[in-house]
Coordinates of C-alpha atoms in Angstrom, one line a residue:
M1 CA 0.0 0.0 0.0
L2 CA 1.4 3.4 -1.0
I3 CA 0.1 6.1 1.3
L4 CA 0.3 9.7 0.0
Y5 CA 0.0 12.8 2.1
V6 CA 0.7 16.5 1.7
E7 CA 2.6 18.8 4.0
S8 CA 0.0 21.5 4.4
G9 CA -0.3 21.5 8.2
A10 CA -0.1 18.3 10.2
G11 CA -3.5 16.8 9.4
S12 CA -2.7 15.0 6.2
R13 CA 0.4 13.4 7.7
A14 CA -1.5 12.4 10.9
L15 CA -4.1 10.7 8.7
A16 CA -1.4 8.8 6.8
L17 CA 0.4 7.7 10.0
T18 CA -2.8 6.5 11.5
M19 CA -3.6 4.3 8.5
Q20 CA 0.0 3.1 8.2
Q21 CA 0.0 2.0 11.9
R22 CA -3.3 0.2 11.6
L23 CA -2.3 -1.6 8.4
Q24 CA 0.9 -2.7 10.0
Q25 CA -1.1 -4.1 12.9
R26 CA -3.0 -6.1 10.3
G27 CA 0.2 -7.4 8.8
E28 CA -0.1 -5.3 5.6
P29 CA 3.1 -3.5 4.5
S30 CA 2.9 0.1 3.4
T31 CA 5.0 3.0 2.5
L32 CA 4.4 6.5 3.7
V33 CA 5.4 9.2 1.1
S34 CA 5.0 13.0 1.1
L35 CA 3.7 14.2 -2.2
S36 CA 6.6 16.6 -2.4
E37 CA 8.9 13.6 -2.8
I38 CA 7.4 12.8 -6.2
L39 CA 6.8 16.3 -7.4
P40 CA 9.4 18.7 -8.8
V41 CA 10.4 21.4 -6.3
W42 CA 8.9 24.3 -8.4
L43 CA 5.5 22.6 -8.3
T44 CA 5.7 21.9 -4.5
K45 CA 6.4 25.6 -4.0
L46 CA 3.5 26.6 -6.2
L47 CA 0.9 24.4 -4.6
F48 CA 1.9 24.4 -0.9
D49 CA 4.5 27.0 0.0
Q50 CA 2.2 29.9 -1.0
Y51 CA -0.7 28.4 0.9
Y52 CA 1.6 28.2 4.0
D53 CA 2.6 31.9 3.7
W54 CA -1.0 33.0 3.3
C55 CA -2.0 31.1 6.4
L56 CA 0.8 32.5 8.5
E57 CA -0.1 36.0 7.3
G58 CA -3.8 35.5 8.1
K59 CA -4.8 36.2 4.5
Q60 CA -8.4 35.2 3.5
H61 CA -8.5 35.5 -0.2
H62 CA -7.4 31.9 -0.9
S63 CA -10.7 30.6 0.5
K64 CA -12.7 32.3 -2.3
L65 CA -10.1 31.2 -4.8
Y66 CA -10.2 27.5 -3.9
G67 CA -13.9 27.5 -3.4
S68 CA -14.8 28.8 -6.8
R69 CA -16.4 26.4 -9.3
W70 CA -13.7 26.9 -11.9
F71 CA -10.6 26.7 -9.8
Y72 CA -10.0 22.9 -9.6
P73 CA -11.3 22.0 -13.1
A74 CA -8.9 24.6 -14.5
L75 CA -6.0 23.6 -12.3
Y76 CA -6.3 19.9 -13.0
K77 CA -6.1 20.6 -16.7
L78 CA -3.2 23.0 -16.3
L79 CA -1.0 20.8 -14.1
P80 CA -0.2 18.1 -16.7
L81 CA 0.6 20.8 -19.2
M82 CA 2.8 22.6 -16.7
L83 CA 4.7 19.4 -15.9
W84 CA 5.2 18.7 -19.6
F85 CA 6.4 22.2 -20.3
K86 CA 8.6 22.8 -17.3
G87 CA 9.8 19.2 -16.9
N88 CA 9.7 16.7 -14.1
D89 CA 12.8 15.3 -12.5
K90 CA 10.9 13.0 -10.1
K91 CA 9.4 10.7 -12.7
A92 CA 11.9 7.9 -11.9
K93 CA 11.1 7.9 -8.2
A94 CA 7.4 8.0 -8.9
K95 CA 7.6 5.1 -11.3
A96 CA 9.4 3.0 -8.7
L97 CA 6.8 3.7 -6.0
F98 CA 3.8 3.1 -8.2
T99 CA 5.3 0.0 -9.7
Q100 CA 6.1 -1.5 -6.3
H101 CA 2.7 -1.0 -4.7
Q102 CA -0.6 -2.5 -5.6
Q103 CA -2.9 0.2 -4.1
V104 CA -2.7 3.9 -3.3
L105 CA -4.4 5.6 -0.3
A106 CA -4.5 9.4 -0.8
C107 CA -4.8 11.5 2.3
S108 CA -5.4 14.6 0.2
Y109 CA -7.1 15.5 -3.1
Y110 CA -3.8 16.4 -4.6
G111 CA -2.5 13.0 -3.6
A112 CA -5.4 11.4 -5.5
F113 CA -5.0 13.6 -8.5
F114 CA -1.2 13.0 -8.9
A115 CA -1.7 9.3 -8.2
R116 CA -4.0 9.1 -11.2
Y117 CA -1.7 11.3 -13.2
Y118 CA 1.3 9.1 -12.7
C119 CA -0.6 5.8 -13.2
K120 CA -1.9 7.1 -16.5
K121 CA 1.6 8.4 -17.5
L122 CA 3.2 5.1 -16.5
A123 CA 0.4 3.0 -18.2
I124 CA -0.2 1.0 -15.0
K125 CA -3.5 0.3 -13.2
R126 CA -3.7 0.8 -9.5
P127 CA -6.7 1.2 -7.3
I128 CA -6.7 4.7 -5.8
H129 CA -8.6 5.5 -2.6
G130 CA -9.2 8.8 -0.9
V131 CA -9.7 9.6 2.8
L132 CA -10.9 13.0 4.1
G133 CA -9.5 14.7 7.2
D134 CA -12.3 17.3 7.5
Y135 CA -16.0 17.4 8.2
S136 CA -16.8 18.8 4.7
I137 CA -15.5 18.0 1.3
S138 CA -13.5 20.3 -1.0
S139 CA -14.4 20.5 -4.7
G140 CA -10.8 19.4 -5.2
W141 CA -12.0 15.9 -4.6
Q142 CA -13.7 15.9 -8.0
T143 CA -11.1 13.4 -9.2
P144 CA -12.0 9.8 -9.8
V145 CA -11.1 7.3 -7.0
D146 CA -12.1 3.7 -6.3
N147 CA -13.4 4.4 -2.8
L148 CA -13.9 7.7 -0.9
F149 CA -14.0 7.7 3.0
V150 CA -15.7 10.7 4.6
S151 CA -16.4 11.9 8.1
H152 CA -20.2 11.4 8.1
A153 CA -23.2 11.2 5.8
Y154 CA -24.3 14.5 4.4
D155 CA -25.5 16.0 1.1
N156 CA -22.9 17.5 -1.2
A157 CA -22.5 18.0 -4.9
V158 CA -19.1 16.4 -4.9
F159 CA -20.5 13.2 -3.4
E160 CA -23.2 13.2 -6.2
W161 CA -20.4 13.6 -8.7
H162 CA -18.7 10.5 -7.4
K163 CA -21.9 8.5 -7.1
T164 CA -22.7 9.1 -10.8
R165 CA -19.3 7.4 -11.4
K166 CA -20.3 4.4 -9.2
T167 CA -17.7 5.4 -6.6
P168 CA -18.6 4.0 -3.1
V169 CA -18.7 6.9 -0.6
H170 CA -18.2 5.5 2.9
A171 CA -19.3 7.5 6.0
S172 CA -16.4 5.9 7.8
G173 CA -15.5 8.7 10.2
I174 CA -12.1 10.3 10.2
P175 CA -9.3 7.9 11.2
A176 CA -7.4 9.4 14.2
H177 CA -4.6 7.8 16.3
I178 CA -5.4 7.6 20.0
L179 CA -2.6 6.1 22.1
D180 CA -5.1 4.4 24.4
D181 CA -8.8 5.2 24.0
K182 CA -9.7 2.9 26.9
Q183 CA -7.6 4.9 29.4
V184 CA -9.5 6.7 32.1
R185 CA -9.3 10.5 31.9
C186 CA -7.1 12.0 34.4
T187 CA -8.3 15.6 34.1
Q188 CA -6.7 18.1 36.4
L189 CA -8.9 21.0 37.5
G190 CA -7.9 24.3 35.9
R191 CA -5.4 22.7 33.4
I192 CA -5.9 24.3 30.0
L193 CA -4.3 23.1 26.7
L194 CA -3.8 25.7 23.9
C195 CA -3.0 24.3 20.4
G196 CA -2.6 25.9 17.0
G197 CA -2.2 22.8 14.8
G198 CA 1.1 21.9 13.1
W199 CA 1.9 25.5 12.3
G200 CA 1.0 27.0 15.7
L201 CA -1.7 29.2 14.1
G202 CA -4.0 31.4 16.2
I203 CA -1.7 31.6 19.2
T204 CA -0.5 35.0 20.3
P205 CA 1.3 36.5 23.3
T206 CA -1.9 38.5 24.0
T207 CA -3.9 35.3 24.2
V208 CA -1.4 33.6 26.5
Q209 CA -1.2 36.7 28.8
T210 CA -5.0 37.0 28.9
L211 CA -5.4 33.4 30.0
L212 CA -2.6 33.6 32.6
N213 CA -4.5 36.5 34.2
A214 CA -7.3 34.1 35.2
Q215 CA -6.7 32.6 38.7
K216 CA -8.9 29.6 37.9
I217 CA -6.4 28.5 35.3
T218 CA -3.9 26.6 37.4
R219 CA -1.7 25.5 34.5
L220 CA -1.5 26.5 30.9
Q221 CA 0.2 24.3 28.3
V222 CA 0.8 25.8 24.9
V223 CA 1.7 23.6 21.9
C224 CA 3.4 25.6 19.1
G225 CA 3.8 22.8 16.6
Q226 CA 6.5 23.4 14.1
N227 CA 6.4 27.1 14.7
A228 CA 9.9 27.5 16.3
S229 CA 9.8 31.3 16.2
L230 CA 6.5 31.3 18.2
E231 CA 7.9 28.8 20.7
Q232 CA 11.0 31.0 21.2
Q233 CA 9.0 34.2 21.5
L234 CA 6.7 32.7 24.2
T235 CA 9.6 31.1 26.1
T236 CA 11.4 34.5 26.3
M237 CA 8.3 36.6 27.1
F238 CA 6.9 34.3 29.8
S239 CA 10.1 33.0 31.4
E240 CA 8.8 33.7 34.9
D241 CA 5.5 31.9 34.4
I242 CA 7.4 28.9 33.0
A243 CA 9.8 28.9 35.9
T244 CA 6.9 28.8 38.4
G245 CA 5.4 25.9 36.5
R246 CA 2.1 27.7 35.7
L247 CA 3.0 27.8 32.0
E248 CA 4.6 25.1 29.7
V249 CA 5.5 25.9 26.2
L250 CA 6.0 22.9 23.9
G251 CA 7.1 22.5 20.3
F252 CA 5.8 19.7 18.0
V253 CA 4.2 16.8 19.8
D254 CA 3.8 13.6 18.0
D255 CA 0.9 12.3 20.1
L256 CA -1.3 14.6 22.1
T257 CA -3.4 12.0 23.7
H258 CA -2.0 12.3 27.2
L259 CA -2.3 16.1 27.0
Y260 CA -5.9 15.9 25.9
Q261 CA -6.7 13.5 28.8
E262 CA -5.1 15.7 31.4
A263 CA -6.7 19.0 30.1
E264 CA -9.9 20.2 31.5
V265 CA -10.4 22.4 28.4
L266 CA -8.7 22.4 25.0
I267 CA -8.5 25.7 23.1
T268 CA -7.7 25.1 19.4
K269 CA -8.4 26.0 15.9
S270 CA -10.9 23.8 14.1
G271 CA -8.7 21.3 12.3
G272 CA -10.5 18.1 11.4
I273 CA -7.9 15.8 13.0
T274 CA -7.7 17.9 16.2
L275 CA -11.5 18.0 16.7
T276 CA -11.6 14.2 16.1
E277 CA -8.9 13.4 18.5
A278 CA -10.4 15.6 21.2
S279 CA -13.8 14.0 20.7
L280 CA -12.4 10.5 20.9
T281 CA -10.8 11.4 24.2
N282 CA -13.9 13.2 25.6
T283 CA -12.0 16.5 25.9
C284 CA -14.0 19.7 26.2
V285 CA -13.2 22.1 23.3
V286 CA -13.3 25.8 22.8
V287 CA -12.7 26.8 19.1
S288 CA -10.7 30.0 19.0
S289 CA -10.0 30.3 15.3
A290 CA -10.5 28.6 11.9
L291 CA -8.7 28.8 8.6
P292 CA -10.9 29.9 5.7
G293 CA -12.6 27.1 4.0
Q294 CA -12.5 23.6 5.4
E295 CA -11.8 24.6 9.0
Q296 CA -14.7 27.1 9.0
H297 CA -16.9 24.2 7.9
N298 CA -15.5 22.0 10.6
R299 CA -16.4 24.6 13.2
D300 CA -19.9 25.0 11.8
V301 CA -20.6 21.2 12.0
F302 CA -19.4 21.0 15.7
K303 CA -21.1 24.3 16.6
K304 CA -24.4 23.2 15.1
A305 CA -24.2 19.9 17.1
K306 CA -23.5 21.9 20.3
A307 CA -20.3 20.0 20.6
V308 CA -17.9 23.0 21.1
V309 CA -17.9 26.5 22.4
T310 CA -16.6 29.2 20.1
A311 CA -14.8 32.4 20.9
Q312 CA -13.6 35.2 18.6
S313 CA -11.4 37.4 20.9
P314 CA -9.0 36.9 23.8
E315 CA -11.6 38.3 26.1
S316 CA -14.5 36.0 24.9
L317 CA -12.0 33.1 25.0
L318 CA -11.2 33.8 28.6
A319 CA -14.8 34.1 29.5
A320 CA -15.6 30.8 27.9
V321 CA -12.8 28.9 29.5
V322 CA -13.5 30.4 33.0
R323 CA -17.1 29.4 32.6
L324 CA -16.2 25.8 31.8
I325 CA -13.7 25.2 34.5
G326 CA -15.4 23.1 37.1
N327 CA -18.7 23.1 35.2
T328 CA -19.2 19.4 35.0
E329 CA -22.7 19.6 33.5
E330 CA -21.9 21.8 30.5
K331 CA -18.6 19.9 29.8
H332 CA -20.6 16.6 29.8
I333 CA -23.1 17.9 27.3
L334 CA -20.4 19.2 25.0
T335 CA -18.3 16.0 25.1
N336 CA -21.3 13.7 24.6
N337 CA -22.4 15.7 21.6
A338 CA -18.9 15.6 20.2
A339 CA -18.6 11.9 20.7
A340 CA -21.7 11.4 18.5
L341 CA -19.8 13.0 15.6
V342 CA -16.8 10.5 15.6
R343 CA -16.2 6.8 15.2
H344 CA -13.6 4.9 17.2
D345 CA -13.5 2.2 14.6
A346 CA -12.8 4.4 11.6
P347 CA -9.2 3.1 11.0
D348 CA -10.4 -0.5 11.1
Y349 CA -13.4 0.2 8.9
I350 CA -11.1 1.7 6.2
C351 CA -8.6 -1.1 6.5
N352 CA -11.3 -3.7 6.0
V353 CA -12.5 -2.0 2.8
L354 CA -9.0 -1.6 1.4
L355 CA -7.9 -5.2 2.1
N356 CA -11.2 -6.6 0.7
H357 CA -10.8 -4.4 -2.4
H358 CA -7.3 -5.9 -2.8
Q359 CA -8.5 -9.4 -2.4
E360 CA -11.3 -8.9 -4.9
N361 CA -9.1 -7.3 -7.5
R362 CA -5.7 -8.9 -7.0
H363 CA -5.9 -10.7 -10.3
V364 CA -6.1 -7.4 -12.2
D365 CA -2.9 -5.6 -13.2

């Protein structure tokens, strides 16, 4: 199994790692590959580096761009032409990977698109499956796949597009890796966890200071992800709070399960994987920010289900957190509603479909 992911935040890689671990448990070998490894550098910069810069700068225009009806149809026609015109020095590596593996699991729509592109270019047939990491689907998924795994059943034009092509669309839930989902929560009163995804987005010194001003917050843990400059800034500015143990500033953390289980409240942006992991560990969530597009949709789904509290400013964030500390009844309602949106068996469900598909089609080259 070839598992493709993209390096736009930590979500796609987290999906890929979850599926690789579960396949390994089932005795199925797999190879984890970043899409940037089989695309020329100029194309990786065009597709992903610009998006990263926009997110860090807080720009909003890319949401309308990516959400327009013409964007992906036009892009998917242009990309093969651009590769032909500008050249592709990664063809040999791509050929080796697609030749060696019998199936492809794409943890992003770009992964699915380029898997089809290479298979067609190399004249080989490989089943290509797609798995979503958000609670809504981007129009970028209008690329043919053999199976599509989504968070839950809902109406969407993209699903109808796939169904007209006889593509099975599975409401499998989002696969998330939980270190031990049977472990009893060890929540510590007043412990707050502040996360900003793999890039540490939405975390500012103002927010940290505002939270530290509340006496009900006994310990604040801040996860900066891969944002080393933010980690250094907070470490320098709040050295006294760190020294007293009231504040802990962390960089990238591979598995947040134990932090979720210790936190009374998680403050985060509305990434699909983060919301799923928190829901699986019964962690109470306050959504403080959302990237334009998919994360805004994630927030809307959880807000409509009364599964999270939302806040738009440091002041409203503080008020929400202080209200939740020690409020067993409200936290119970929120976590129960969130639990109804996720599936613990999502990785196993997807594995079963993938392995059955391979068994049924193993005679086809």
